Short mmCIF file of C-alpha atoms in Angstrom, two decimals:
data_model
loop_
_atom_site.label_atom_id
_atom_site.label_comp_id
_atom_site.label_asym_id
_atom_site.label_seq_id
_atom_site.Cartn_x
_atom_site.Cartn_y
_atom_site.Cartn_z
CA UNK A 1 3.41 -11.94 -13.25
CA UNK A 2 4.65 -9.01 -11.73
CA UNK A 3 7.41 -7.58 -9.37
CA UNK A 4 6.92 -4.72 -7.13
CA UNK A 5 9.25 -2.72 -5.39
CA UNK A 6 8.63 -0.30 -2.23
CA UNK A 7 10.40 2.93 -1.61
CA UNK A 8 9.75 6.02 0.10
CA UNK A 9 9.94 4.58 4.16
CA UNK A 10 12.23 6.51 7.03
CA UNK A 11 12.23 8.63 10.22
CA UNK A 12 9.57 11.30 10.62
CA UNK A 13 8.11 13.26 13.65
CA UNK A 14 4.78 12.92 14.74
CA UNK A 15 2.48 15.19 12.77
CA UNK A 16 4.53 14.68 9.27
CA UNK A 17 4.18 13.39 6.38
CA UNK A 18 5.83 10.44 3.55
CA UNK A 19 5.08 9.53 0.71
CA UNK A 20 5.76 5.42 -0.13
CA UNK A 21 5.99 4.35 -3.49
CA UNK A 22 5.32 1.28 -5.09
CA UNK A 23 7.06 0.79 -8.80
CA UNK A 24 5.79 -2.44 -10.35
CA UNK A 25 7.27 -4.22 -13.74
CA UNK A 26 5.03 -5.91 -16.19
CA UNK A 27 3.30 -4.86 -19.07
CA UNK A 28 -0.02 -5.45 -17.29
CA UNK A 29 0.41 -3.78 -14.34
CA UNK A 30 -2.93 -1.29 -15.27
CA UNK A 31 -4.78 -5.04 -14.86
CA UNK A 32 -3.98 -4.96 -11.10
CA UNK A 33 -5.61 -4.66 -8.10
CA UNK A 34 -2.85 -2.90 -5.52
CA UNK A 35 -2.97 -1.97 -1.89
CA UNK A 36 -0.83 -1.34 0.91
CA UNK A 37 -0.56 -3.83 4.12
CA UNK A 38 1.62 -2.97 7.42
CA UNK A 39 2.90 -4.76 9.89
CA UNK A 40 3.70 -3.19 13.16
CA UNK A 41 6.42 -4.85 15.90
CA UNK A 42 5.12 -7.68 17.30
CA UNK A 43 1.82 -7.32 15.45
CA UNK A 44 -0.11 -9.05 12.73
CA UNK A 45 0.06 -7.80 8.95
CA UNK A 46 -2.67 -5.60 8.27
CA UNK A 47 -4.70 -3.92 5.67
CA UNK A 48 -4.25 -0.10 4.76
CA UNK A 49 -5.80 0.99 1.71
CA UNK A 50 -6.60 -0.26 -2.02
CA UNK A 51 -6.76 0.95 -5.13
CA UNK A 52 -8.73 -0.78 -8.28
CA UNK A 53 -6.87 -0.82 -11.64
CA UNK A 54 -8.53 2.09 -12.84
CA UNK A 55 -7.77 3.90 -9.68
CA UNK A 56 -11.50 4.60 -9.58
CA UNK A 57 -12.09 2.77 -6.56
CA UNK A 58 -10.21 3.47 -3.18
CA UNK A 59 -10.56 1.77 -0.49
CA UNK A 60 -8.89 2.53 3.28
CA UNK A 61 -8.73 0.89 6.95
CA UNK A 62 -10.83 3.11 9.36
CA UNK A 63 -7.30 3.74 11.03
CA UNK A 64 -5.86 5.63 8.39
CA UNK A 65 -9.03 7.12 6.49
CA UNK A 66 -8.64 11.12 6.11
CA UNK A 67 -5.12 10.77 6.78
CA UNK A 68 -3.51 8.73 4.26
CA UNK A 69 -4.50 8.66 0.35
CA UNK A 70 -3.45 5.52 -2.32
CA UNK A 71 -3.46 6.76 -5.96
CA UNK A 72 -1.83 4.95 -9.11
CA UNK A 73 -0.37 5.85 -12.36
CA UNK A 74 -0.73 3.67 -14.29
CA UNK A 75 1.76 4.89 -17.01
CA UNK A 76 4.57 5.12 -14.78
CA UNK A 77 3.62 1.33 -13.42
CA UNK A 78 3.38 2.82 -9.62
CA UNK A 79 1.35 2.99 -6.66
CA UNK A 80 1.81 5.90 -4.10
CA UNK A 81 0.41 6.21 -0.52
CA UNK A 82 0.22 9.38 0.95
CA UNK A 83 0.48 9.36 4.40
CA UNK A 84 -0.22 12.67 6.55
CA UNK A 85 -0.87 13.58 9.85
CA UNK A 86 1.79 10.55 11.02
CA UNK A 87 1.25 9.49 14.83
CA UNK A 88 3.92 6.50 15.92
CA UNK A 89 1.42 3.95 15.92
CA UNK A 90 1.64 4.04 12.65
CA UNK A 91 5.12 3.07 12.70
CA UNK A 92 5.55 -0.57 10.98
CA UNK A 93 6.59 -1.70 7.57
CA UNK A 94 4.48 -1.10 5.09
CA UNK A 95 4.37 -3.65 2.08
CA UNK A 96 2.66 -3.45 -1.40
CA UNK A 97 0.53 -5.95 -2.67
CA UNK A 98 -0.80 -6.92 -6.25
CA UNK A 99 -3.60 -9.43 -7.46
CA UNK A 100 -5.05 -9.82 -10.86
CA UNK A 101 -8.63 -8.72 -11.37
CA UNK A 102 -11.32 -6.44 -10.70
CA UNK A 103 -12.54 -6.89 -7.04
CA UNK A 104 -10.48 -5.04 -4.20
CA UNK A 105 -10.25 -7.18 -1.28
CA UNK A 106 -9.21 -6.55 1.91
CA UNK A 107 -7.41 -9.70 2.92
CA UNK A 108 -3.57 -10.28 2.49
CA UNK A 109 -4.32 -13.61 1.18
CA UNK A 110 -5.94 -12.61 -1.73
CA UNK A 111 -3.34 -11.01 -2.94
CA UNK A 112 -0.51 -12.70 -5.38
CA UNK A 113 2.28 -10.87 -5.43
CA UNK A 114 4.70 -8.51 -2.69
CA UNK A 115 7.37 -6.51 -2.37
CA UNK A 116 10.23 -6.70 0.77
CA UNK A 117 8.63 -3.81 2.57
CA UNK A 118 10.12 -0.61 3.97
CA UNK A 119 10.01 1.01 7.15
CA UNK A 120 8.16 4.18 8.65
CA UNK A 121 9.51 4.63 12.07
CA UNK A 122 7.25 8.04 13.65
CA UNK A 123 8.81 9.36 16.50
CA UNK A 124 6.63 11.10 19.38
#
């Protein structure tokens, strides 16, 4: 099992940048599939990028790809997602996700375990 914890979220104008992280506890955290969901006000949870457990595989929503960038290390049991080029629609909370295994999905279902989520608020 394993716990992960998001960091990283505030206020930023349009055209900036954050970086979230994502620490995770467990021994076995280089056995997990992570990825990044948001959830926007009065929106549906959705999916933002991936990341196999080798961090050989990345995978993005067509929203965010060239913008944002997911990379992992695994030593240091964290996740990061770079996010550049902010516009406010991409103001939500952004949660991370982990599942065991190889495959990557997309859906939030498939995915085991989450953190509380913190908040990116992009101002115009």
């Amino acid at each position: 099992q394993v716990q992960v914890v998001e960091s990283g979220g505030g206020l930023v104008q349009a055209g900036g940048s954050l970086r979230l992280s994502c620490a995770a506890s467990g021994r076995t955290f280089s056995r997990y599939a992570m990825a990044w969901f948001r959830q926007a006000p009065g929106k549906e949870r959705e999916f933002v990028a991936a990341i196999s457990w080798s961090g050989g595989n990345t995978y993005y929503a067509d929203s965010v790809k060239g913008r944002f960038t997911i990379s992992r290390d695994n030593a240091k049991n964290t996740v990061y997602l770079q996010m550049n080029s902010l516009k406010p629609e991409d103001t939500a909370i952004y949660y991370c996700a982990a599942r065991t295994g190889t495959i990557v999905p997309r859906p939030e279902y498939e995915y085991n375990y989450w953190g509380q989520g913190t908040h990116v608020t992009v101002s115009s």
